[in-house]
Coordinates of C-alpha atoms (C1' of nucleotides) in Angstrom, one line a residue:
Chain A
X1 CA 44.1 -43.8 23.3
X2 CA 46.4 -41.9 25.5
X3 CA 45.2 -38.4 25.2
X4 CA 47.8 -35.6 25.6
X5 CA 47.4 -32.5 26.1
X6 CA 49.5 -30.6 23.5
X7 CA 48.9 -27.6 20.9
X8 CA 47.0 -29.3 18.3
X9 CA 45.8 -32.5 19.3
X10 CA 42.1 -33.4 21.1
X11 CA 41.4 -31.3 23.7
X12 CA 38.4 -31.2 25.8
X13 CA 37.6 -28.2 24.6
X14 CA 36.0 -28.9 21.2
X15 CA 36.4 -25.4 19.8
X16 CA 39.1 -26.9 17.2
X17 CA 35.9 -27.9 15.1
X18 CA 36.3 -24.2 13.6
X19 CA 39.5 -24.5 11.7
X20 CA 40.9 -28.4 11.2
X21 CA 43.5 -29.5 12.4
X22 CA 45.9 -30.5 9.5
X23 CA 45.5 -26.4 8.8
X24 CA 47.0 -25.7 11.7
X25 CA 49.6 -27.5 11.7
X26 CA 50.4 -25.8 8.2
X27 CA 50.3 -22.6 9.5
X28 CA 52.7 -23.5 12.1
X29 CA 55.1 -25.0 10.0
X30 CA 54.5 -22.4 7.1
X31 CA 55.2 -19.8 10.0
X32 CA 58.3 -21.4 11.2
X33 CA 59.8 -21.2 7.9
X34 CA 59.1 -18.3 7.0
X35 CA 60.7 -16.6 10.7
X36 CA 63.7 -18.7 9.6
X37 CA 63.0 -21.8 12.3
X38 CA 64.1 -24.3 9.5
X39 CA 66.4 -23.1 6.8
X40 CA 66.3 -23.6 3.3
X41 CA 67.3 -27.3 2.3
X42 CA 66.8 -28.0 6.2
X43 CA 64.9 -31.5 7.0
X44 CA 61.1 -30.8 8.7
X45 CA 60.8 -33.2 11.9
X46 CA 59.7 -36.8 10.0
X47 CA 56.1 -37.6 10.1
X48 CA 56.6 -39.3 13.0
X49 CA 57.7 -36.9 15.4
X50 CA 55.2 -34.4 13.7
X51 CA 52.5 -36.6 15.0
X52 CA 54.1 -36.9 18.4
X53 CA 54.6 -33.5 19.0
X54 CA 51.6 -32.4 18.1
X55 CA 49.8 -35.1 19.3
X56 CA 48.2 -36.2 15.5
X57 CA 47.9 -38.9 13.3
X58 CA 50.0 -39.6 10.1
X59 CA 46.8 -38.6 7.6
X60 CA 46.4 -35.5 9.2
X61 CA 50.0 -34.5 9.2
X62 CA 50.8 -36.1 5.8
X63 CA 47.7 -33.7 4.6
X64 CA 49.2 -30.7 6.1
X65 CA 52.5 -31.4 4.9
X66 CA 50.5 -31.8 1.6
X67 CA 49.4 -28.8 0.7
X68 CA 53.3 -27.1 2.4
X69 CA 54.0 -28.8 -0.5
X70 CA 51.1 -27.8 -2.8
X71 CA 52.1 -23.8 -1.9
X72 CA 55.8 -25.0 -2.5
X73 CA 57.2 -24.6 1.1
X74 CA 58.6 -28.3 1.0
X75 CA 60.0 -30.7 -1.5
X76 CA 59.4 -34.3 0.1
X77 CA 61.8 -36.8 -0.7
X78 CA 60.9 -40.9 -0.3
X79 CA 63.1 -42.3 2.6
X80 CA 65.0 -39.0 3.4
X81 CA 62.6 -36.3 4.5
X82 CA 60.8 -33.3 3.9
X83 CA 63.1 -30.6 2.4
X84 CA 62.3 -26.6 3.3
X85 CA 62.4 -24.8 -0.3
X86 CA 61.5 -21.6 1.5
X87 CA 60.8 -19.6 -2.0
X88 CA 57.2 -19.2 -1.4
X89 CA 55.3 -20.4 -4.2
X90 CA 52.9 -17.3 -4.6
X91 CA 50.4 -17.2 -6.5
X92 CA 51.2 -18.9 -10.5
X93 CA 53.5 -15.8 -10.4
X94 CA 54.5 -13.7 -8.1
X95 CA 57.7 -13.2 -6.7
X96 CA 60.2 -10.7 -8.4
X97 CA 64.0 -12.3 -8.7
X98 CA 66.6 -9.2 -9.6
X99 CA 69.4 -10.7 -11.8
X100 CA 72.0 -10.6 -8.9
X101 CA 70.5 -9.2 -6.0
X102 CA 68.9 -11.7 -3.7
X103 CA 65.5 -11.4 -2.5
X104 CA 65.4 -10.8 0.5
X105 CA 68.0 -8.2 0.3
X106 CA 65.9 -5.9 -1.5
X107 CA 64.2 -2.9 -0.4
X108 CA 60.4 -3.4 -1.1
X109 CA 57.8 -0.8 -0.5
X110 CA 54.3 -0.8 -1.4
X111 CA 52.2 2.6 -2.4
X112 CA 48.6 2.7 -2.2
X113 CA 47.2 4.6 -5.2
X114 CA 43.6 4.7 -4.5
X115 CA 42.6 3.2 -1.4
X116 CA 40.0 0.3 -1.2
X117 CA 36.9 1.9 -2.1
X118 CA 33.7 0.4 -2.9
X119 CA 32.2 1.4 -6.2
X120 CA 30.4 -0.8 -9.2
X121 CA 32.0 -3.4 -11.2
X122 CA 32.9 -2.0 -14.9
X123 CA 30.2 -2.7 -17.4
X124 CA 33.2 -4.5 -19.8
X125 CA 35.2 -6.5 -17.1
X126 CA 37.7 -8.5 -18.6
X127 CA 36.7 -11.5 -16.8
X128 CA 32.6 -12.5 -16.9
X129 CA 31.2 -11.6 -14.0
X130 CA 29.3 -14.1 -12.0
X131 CA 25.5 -12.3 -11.5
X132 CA 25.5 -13.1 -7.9
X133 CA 28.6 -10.5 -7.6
X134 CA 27.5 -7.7 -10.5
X135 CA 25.0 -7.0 -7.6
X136 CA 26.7 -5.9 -4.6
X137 CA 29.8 -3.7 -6.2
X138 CA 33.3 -4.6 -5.7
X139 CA 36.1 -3.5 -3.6
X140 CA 38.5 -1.4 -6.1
X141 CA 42.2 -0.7 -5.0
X142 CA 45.2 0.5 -6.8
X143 CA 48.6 0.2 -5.4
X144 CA 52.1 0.1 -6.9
X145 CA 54.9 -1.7 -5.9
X146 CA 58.7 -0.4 -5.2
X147 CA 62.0 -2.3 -5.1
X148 CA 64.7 -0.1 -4.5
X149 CA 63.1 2.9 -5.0
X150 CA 62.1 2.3 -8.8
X151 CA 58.1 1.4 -9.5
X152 CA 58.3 -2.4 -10.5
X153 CA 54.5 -2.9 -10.6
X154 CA 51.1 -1.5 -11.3
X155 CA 48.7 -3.7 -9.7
X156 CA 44.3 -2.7 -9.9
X157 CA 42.6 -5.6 -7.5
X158 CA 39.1 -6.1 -7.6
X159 CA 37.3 -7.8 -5.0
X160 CA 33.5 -8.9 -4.3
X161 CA 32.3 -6.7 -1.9
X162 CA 30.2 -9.6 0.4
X163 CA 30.9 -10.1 4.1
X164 CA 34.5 -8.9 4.8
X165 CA 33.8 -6.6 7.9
X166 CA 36.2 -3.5 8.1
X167 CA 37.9 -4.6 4.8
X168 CA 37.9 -1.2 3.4
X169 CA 39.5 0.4 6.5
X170 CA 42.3 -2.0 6.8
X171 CA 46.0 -1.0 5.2
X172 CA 47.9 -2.8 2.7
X173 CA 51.3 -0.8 2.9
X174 CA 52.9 -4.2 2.6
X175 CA 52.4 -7.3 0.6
X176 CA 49.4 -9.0 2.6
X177 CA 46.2 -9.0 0.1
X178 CA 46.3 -12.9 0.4
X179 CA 47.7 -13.0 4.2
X180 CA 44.9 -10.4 4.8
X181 CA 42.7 -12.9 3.4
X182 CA 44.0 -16.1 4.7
X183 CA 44.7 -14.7 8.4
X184 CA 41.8 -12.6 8.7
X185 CA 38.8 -13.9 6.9
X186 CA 40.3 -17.6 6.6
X187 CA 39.7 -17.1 2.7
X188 CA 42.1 -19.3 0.9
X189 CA 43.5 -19.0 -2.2
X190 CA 42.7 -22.5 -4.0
X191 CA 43.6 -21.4 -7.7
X192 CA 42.7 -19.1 -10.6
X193 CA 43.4 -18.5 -13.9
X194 CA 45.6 -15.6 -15.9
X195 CA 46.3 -14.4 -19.4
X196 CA 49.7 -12.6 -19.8
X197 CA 50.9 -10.7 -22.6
X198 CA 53.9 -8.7 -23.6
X199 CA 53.0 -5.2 -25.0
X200 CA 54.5 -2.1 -25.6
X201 CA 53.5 0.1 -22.4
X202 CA 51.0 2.6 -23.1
X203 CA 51.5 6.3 -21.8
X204 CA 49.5 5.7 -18.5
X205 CA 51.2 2.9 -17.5
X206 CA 54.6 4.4 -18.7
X207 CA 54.2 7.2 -16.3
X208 CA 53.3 5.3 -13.3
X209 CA 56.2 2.7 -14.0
X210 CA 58.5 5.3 -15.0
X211 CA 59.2 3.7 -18.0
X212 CA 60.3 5.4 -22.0
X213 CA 57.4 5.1 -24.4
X214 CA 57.7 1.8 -26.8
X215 CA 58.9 0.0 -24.0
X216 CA 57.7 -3.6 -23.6
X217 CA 55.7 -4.5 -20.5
X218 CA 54.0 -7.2 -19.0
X219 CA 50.5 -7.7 -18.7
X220 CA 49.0 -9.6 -16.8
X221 CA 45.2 -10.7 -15.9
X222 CA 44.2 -12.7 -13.2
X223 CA 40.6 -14.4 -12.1
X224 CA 42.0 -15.5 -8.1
X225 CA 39.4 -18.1 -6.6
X226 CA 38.8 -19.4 -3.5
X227 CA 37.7 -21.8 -1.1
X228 CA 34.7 -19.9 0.0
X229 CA 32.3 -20.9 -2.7
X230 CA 31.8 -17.7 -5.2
X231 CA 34.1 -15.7 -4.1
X232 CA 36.8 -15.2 -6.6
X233 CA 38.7 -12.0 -7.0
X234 CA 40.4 -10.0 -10.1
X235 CA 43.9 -8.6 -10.5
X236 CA 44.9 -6.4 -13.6
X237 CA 48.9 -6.2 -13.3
X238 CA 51.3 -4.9 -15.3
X239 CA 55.0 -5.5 -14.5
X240 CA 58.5 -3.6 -16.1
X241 CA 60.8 -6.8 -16.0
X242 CA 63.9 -4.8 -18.0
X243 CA 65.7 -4.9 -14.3
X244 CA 63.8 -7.8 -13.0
X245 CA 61.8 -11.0 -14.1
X246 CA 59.1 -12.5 -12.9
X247 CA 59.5 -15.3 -10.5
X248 CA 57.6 -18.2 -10.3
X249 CA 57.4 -21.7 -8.4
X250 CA 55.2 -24.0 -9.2
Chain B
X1 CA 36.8 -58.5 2.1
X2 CA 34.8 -59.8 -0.5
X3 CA 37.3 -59.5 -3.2
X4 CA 35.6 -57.9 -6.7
X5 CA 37.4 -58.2 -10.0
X6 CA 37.4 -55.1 -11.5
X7 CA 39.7 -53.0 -14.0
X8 CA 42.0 -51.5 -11.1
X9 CA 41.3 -53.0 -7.8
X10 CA 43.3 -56.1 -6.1
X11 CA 43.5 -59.0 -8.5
X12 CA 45.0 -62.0 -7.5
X13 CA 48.4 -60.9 -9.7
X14 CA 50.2 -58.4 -8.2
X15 CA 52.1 -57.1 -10.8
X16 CA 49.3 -53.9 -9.5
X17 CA 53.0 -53.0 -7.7
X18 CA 54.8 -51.3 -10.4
X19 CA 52.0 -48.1 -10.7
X20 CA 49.8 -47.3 -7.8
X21 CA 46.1 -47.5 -8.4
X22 CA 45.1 -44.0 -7.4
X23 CA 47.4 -43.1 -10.2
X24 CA 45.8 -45.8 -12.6
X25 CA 42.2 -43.9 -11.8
X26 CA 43.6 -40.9 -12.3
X27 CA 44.8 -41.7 -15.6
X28 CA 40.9 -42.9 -16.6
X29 CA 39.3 -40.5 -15.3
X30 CA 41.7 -37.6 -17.3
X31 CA 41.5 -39.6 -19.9
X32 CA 37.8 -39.5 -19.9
X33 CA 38.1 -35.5 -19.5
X34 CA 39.9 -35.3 -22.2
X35 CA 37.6 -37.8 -24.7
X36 CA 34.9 -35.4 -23.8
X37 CA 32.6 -38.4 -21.9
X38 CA 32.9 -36.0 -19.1
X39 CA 32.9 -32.6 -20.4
X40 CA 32.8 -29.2 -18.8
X41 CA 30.9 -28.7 -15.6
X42 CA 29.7 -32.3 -15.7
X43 CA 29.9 -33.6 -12.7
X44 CA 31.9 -36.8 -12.0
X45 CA 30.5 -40.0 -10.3
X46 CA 30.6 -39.5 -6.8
X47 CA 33.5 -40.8 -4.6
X48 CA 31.4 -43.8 -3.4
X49 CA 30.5 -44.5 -7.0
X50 CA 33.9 -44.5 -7.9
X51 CA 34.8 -46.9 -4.7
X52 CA 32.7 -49.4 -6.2
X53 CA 33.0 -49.0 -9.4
X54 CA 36.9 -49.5 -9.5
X55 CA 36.8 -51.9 -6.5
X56 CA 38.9 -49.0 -4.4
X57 CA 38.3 -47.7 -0.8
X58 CA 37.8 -43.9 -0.7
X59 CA 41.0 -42.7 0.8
X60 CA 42.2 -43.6 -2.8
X61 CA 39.5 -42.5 -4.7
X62 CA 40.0 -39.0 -3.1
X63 CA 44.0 -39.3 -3.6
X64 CA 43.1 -39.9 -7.1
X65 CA 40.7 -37.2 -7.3
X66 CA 43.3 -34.8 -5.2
X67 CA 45.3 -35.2 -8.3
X68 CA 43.0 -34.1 -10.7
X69 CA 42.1 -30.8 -8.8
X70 CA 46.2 -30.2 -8.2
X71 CA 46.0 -30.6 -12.0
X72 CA 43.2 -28.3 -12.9
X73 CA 41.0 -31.0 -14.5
X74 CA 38.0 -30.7 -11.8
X75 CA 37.3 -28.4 -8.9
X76 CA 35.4 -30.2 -5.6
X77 CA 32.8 -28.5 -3.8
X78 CA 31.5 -30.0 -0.4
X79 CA 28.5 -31.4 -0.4
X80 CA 27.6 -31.3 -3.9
X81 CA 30.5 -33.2 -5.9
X82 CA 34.0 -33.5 -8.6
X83 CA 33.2 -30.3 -11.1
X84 CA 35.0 -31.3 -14.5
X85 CA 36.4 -28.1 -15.3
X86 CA 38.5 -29.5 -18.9
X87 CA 41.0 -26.6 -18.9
X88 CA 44.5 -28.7 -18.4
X89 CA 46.1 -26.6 -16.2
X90 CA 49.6 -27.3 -18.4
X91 CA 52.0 -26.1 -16.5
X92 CA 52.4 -23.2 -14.7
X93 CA 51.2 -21.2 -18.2
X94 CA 51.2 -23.5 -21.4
X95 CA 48.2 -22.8 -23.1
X96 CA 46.6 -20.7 -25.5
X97 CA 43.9 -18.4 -25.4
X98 CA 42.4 -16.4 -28.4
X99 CA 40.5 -13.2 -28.3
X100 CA 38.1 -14.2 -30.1
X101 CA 38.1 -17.8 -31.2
X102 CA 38.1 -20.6 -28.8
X103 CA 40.8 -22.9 -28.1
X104 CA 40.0 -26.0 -29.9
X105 CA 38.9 -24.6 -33.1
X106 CA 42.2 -23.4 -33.4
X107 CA 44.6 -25.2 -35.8
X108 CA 48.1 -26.2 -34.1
X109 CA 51.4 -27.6 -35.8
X110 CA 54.1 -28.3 -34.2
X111 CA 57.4 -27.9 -36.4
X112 CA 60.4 -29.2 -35.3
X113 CA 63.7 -26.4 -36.4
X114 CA 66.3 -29.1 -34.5
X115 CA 65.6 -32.9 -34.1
X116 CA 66.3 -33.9 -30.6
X117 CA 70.2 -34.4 -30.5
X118 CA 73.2 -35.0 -27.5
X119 CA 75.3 -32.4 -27.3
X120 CA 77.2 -31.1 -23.9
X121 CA 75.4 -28.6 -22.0
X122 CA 76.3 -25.0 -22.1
X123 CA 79.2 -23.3 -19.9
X124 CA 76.6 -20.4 -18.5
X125 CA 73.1 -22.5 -18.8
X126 CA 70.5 -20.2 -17.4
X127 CA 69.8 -22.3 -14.1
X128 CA 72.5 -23.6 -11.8
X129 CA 73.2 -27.1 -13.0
X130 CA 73.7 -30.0 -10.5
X131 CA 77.0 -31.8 -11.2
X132 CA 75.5 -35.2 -11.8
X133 CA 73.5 -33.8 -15.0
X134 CA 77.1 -31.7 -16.5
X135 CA 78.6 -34.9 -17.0
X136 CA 76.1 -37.0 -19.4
X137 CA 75.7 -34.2 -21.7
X138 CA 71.9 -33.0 -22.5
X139 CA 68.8 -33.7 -25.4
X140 CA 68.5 -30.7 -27.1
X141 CA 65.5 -29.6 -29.3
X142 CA 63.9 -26.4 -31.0
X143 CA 60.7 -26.3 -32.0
X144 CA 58.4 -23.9 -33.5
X145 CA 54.6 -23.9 -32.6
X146 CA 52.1 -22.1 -35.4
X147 CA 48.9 -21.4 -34.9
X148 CA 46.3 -21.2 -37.8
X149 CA 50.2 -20.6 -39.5
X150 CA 51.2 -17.9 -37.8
X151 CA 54.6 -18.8 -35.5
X152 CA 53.7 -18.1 -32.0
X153 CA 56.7 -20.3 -29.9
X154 CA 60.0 -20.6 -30.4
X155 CA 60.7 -23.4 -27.9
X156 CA 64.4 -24.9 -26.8
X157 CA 64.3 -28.0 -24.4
X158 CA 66.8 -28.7 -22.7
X159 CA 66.7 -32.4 -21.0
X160 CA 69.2 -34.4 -19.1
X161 CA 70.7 -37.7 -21.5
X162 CA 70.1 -40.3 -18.7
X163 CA 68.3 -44.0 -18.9
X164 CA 66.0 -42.7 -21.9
X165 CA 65.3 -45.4 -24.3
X166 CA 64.7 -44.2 -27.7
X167 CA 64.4 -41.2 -26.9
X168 CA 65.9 -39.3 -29.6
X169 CA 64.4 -41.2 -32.6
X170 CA 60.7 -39.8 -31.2
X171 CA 58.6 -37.6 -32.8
X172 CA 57.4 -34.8 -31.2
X173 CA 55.4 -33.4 -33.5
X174 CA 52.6 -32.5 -31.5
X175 CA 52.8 -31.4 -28.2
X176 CA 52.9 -34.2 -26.5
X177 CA 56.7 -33.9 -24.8
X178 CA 55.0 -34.0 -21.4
X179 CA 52.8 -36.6 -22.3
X180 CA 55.3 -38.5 -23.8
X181 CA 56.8 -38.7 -20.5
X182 CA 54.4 -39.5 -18.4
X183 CA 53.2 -42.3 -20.3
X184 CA 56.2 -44.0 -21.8
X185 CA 58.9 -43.4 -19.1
X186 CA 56.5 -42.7 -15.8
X187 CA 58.0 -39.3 -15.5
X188 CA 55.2 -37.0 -13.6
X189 CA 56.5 -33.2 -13.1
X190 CA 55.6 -32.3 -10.1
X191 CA 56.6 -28.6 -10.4
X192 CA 59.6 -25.9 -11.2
X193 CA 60.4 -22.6 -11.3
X194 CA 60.3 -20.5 -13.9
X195 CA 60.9 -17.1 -14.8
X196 CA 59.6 -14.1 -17.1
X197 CA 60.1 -11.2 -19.0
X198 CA 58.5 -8.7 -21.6
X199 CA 61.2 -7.7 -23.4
X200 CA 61.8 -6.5 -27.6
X201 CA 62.3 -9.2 -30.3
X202 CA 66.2 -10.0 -31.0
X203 CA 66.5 -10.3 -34.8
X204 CA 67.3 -13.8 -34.7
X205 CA 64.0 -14.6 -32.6
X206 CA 61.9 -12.3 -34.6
X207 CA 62.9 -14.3 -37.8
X208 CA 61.5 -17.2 -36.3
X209 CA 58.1 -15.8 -35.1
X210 CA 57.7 -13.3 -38.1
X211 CA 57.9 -10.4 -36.1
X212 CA 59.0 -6.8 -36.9
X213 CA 61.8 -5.5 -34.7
X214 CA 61.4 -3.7 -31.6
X215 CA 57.9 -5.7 -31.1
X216 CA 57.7 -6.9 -27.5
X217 CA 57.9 -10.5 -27.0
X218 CA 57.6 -12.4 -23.6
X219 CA 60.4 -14.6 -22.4
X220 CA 60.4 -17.3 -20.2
X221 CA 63.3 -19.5 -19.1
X222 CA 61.6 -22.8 -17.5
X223 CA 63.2 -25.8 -14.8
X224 CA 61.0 -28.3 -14.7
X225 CA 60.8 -30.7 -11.6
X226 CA 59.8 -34.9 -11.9
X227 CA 58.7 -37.2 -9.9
X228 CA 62.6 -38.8 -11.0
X229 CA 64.7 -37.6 -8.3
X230 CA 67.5 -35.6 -10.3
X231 CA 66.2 -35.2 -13.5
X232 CA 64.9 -31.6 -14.2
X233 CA 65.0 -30.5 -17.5
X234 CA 64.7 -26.5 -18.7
X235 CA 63.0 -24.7 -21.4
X236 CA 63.6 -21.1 -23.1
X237 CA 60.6 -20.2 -25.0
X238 CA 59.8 -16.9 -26.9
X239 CA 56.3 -16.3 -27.4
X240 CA 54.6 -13.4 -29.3
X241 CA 51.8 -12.5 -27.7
X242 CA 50.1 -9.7 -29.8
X243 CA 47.3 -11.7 -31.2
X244 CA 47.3 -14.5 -28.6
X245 CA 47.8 -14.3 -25.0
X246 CA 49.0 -16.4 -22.8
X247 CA 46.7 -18.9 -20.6
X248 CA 47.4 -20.3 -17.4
X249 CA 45.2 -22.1 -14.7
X250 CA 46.6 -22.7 -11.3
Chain C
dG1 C1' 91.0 -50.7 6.2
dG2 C1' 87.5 -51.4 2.8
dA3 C1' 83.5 -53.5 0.8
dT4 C1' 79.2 -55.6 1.9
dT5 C1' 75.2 -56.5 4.5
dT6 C1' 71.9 -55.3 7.7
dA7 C1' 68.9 -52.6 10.6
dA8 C1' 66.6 -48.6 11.5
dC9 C1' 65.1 -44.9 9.9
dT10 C1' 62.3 -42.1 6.3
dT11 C1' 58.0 -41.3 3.1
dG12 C1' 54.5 -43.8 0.0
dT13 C1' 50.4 -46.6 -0.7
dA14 C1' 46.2 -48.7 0.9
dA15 C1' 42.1 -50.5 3.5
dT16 C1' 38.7 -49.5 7.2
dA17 C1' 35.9 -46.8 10.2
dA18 C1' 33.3 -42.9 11.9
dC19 C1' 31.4 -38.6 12.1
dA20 C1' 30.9 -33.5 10.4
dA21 C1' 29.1 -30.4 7.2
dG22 C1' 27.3 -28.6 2.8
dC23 C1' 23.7 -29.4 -0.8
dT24 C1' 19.3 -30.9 -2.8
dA25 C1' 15.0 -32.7 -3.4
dA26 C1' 11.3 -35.1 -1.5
dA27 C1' 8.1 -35.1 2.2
dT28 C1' 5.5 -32.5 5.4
dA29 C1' 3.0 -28.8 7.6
dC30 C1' 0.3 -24.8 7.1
Chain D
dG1 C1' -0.1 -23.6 -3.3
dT2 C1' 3.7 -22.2 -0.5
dA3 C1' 6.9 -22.4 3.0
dT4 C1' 9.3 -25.4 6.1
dT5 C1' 11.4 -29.5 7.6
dT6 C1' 13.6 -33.6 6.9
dA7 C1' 16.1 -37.3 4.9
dG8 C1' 19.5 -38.7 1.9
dC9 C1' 22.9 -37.6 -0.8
dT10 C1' 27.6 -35.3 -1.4
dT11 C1' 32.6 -34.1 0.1
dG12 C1' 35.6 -32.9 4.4
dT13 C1' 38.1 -34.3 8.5
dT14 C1' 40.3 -37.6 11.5
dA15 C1' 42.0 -41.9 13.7
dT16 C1' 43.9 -46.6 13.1
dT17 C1' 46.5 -50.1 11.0
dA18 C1' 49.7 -52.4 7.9
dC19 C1' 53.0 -53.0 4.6
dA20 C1' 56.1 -51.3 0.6
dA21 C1' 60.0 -48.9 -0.8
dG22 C1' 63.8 -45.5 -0.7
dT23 C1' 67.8 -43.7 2.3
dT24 C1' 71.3 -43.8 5.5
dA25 C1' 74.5 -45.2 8.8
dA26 C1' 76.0 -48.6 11.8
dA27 C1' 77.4 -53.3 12.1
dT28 C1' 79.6 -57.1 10.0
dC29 C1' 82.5 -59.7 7.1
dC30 C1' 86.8 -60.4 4.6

DNA sequence: GGATTTAACTTGTAATAACAAGCTAAATAC
DNA sequence: GTATTTAGCTTGTTATTACAAGTTAAATCC
């Protein structure tokens, strides 16, 4: 084989054996959609080319391209291509669509309530608790979330407090818990399950979302788990969707 | 190759053409999930196993398995093997989960308020409708889902009227509308959007779910993606989510 | 010019091979 | 007996090859 000597591919350095290589190339092309390199309803480069330029085989990049589409990046398309979507799938839910404003058009600001602090896990947690994490306290963090101005969400995180150096100390003015994660500590987010409900807000709640009393809400509960083996974390949410809904892809 | 007869791999017919076999095992082995012979945390024969048991080489095998996991029916973990995990991840959020009792001992009907019927689609449908669906007109159905008989959905499906063969003079009585597609047409979703809101009960929905006014109630207006380039098909559902919430795995 | 065929793309499926890395239990050393 | 090592499992990553099937546009035929 002809080896060349390009971004991805074999080089003689074998440091690549940290991260593979088909997650690279994601995060390449997940980056260059997101800075706007291809357009929504733009064609990716073919397989093909993918593997030329980057100097892979078609497993690898079909893999990559795989789990683009997995997080809803791409739609592929037998014989045509593989189609930007650019509405990032989130997590299950989690995107905010106004009724007419467009996303990216809106003014989104996060406030941190109480800053990640480490304290222990509440004796009733509305998830059960694994033992191995009841031990060593959790990460607690309040923040709610601004469009426009107006309070949208209410969002308490929970995390496992094992081996994340300098977590506590780091900021999360904007919306990068699961970049944080990814970037940082190559924790990904491989799935999780949620309970939702729609309730009348209660008065707490109400005053944090500026919202009238009786109002419905929505609740929302999440167990987030990852690809490091027992580390999941826990997200208690509630959401005023009288101006905007909940958007999800999935 | 020595060439095995067994129930998926190469016979010497190749009508094999029409459904790939990584989608035949996958079909087995979530059938087998869901008769219980693999029941949660059970841990499914190993990939090699598999190989030889269904005459398949392993990139398949792990396709097969890839499903399953994209699906919520097993979780892998390196080294160690396929974890059934029996939740059906539905999709997006489709099932049910009690506060107190569990999910199967739960009694569910299915009661249909209008049989499927043609009928155009509607001038300001709720998502943007590609032209090629406006013309054939759409299947349009109501259905009412009761648990222990209490109403807890009020469900309108919304699908496109093209190249479905008796499709109107099926029964849907239990909810099997995804199922019924994906075994008797070969139509997989393979994702959407959807979106949500808590808001109050309108009279006419409250009738329906035998709610008092002013109750909240969430909302979700559903396009659901196939494998069937073009055909999507949309769901409004109303779901009343003081006794039940909902349950989603993703 | 217009309809049809064809060729050159695209992604989808599948077999084969090899090694890396995580997990577990049996074998070993002390 | 207990702790450690090792061997044999498991899934994860990657390269190679080949053909099938859907899409599109150029070439051809009439």
């Amino acid at each position: 084989m002809i080896v060349k000597t390009f971004a991805i591919g074999k080089s003689v350095m074998k440091k690549s054996t940290l991260i593979p290589q088909y997650r690279r190339l994601y995060e390449i092309l997940r980056k260059h959609i997101e800075e706007g390199i291809y357009r929504e309803g733009d064609l990716l480069p073919s397989e093909n080319e993918l593997c030329a330029t980057y100097g892979l085989t078609r497993p690898t990049v079909r893999h990559a391209l795989d789990e683009l589409v997995k997080d809803g990046f791409i739609k592929k398309q037998k014989g045509k291509g593989s189609i930007v979507h650019s509405l990032p799938k989130g997590i299950g839910i989690l995107s905010v669509a106004g009724t007419t404003s467009a996303l990216g058009s809106l003014d989104l600001e996060t406030r941190i309530l109480v800053k990640p602090e480490i304290r222990p896990w509440e004796e009733d947690f509305f998830f059960p608790l694994p033992d191995h994490l009841r031990e060593s306290g959790c990460i607690y963090m309040e923040r709610l979330r601004l469009i426009n101005g107006k309070p949208l969400f209410y969002d308490i995180t929970y995390l496992p407090n094992i081996n994340l150096p300098r977590f506590t100390s780091r900021s999360f003015e904007n919306r990068s818990l699961f970049d944080t994660l990814r970037t940082s500590y190559q924790i990904d987010v491989t799935g999780g399950e949620q309970r939702i409900w729609a309730i009348k807000v209660t008065p707490e709640i109400a005053r944090y979302l500026e919202m009238k009393p009786e109002e419905p809400v929505l609740h929302l509960e999440r167990k987030i788990d990852t690809n490091r083996v027992g580390f999941s974390f826990f997200s208690s949410l509630y959401c005023n969707t009288s101006e905007h809904a909940l958007f999800g892809v999935f």
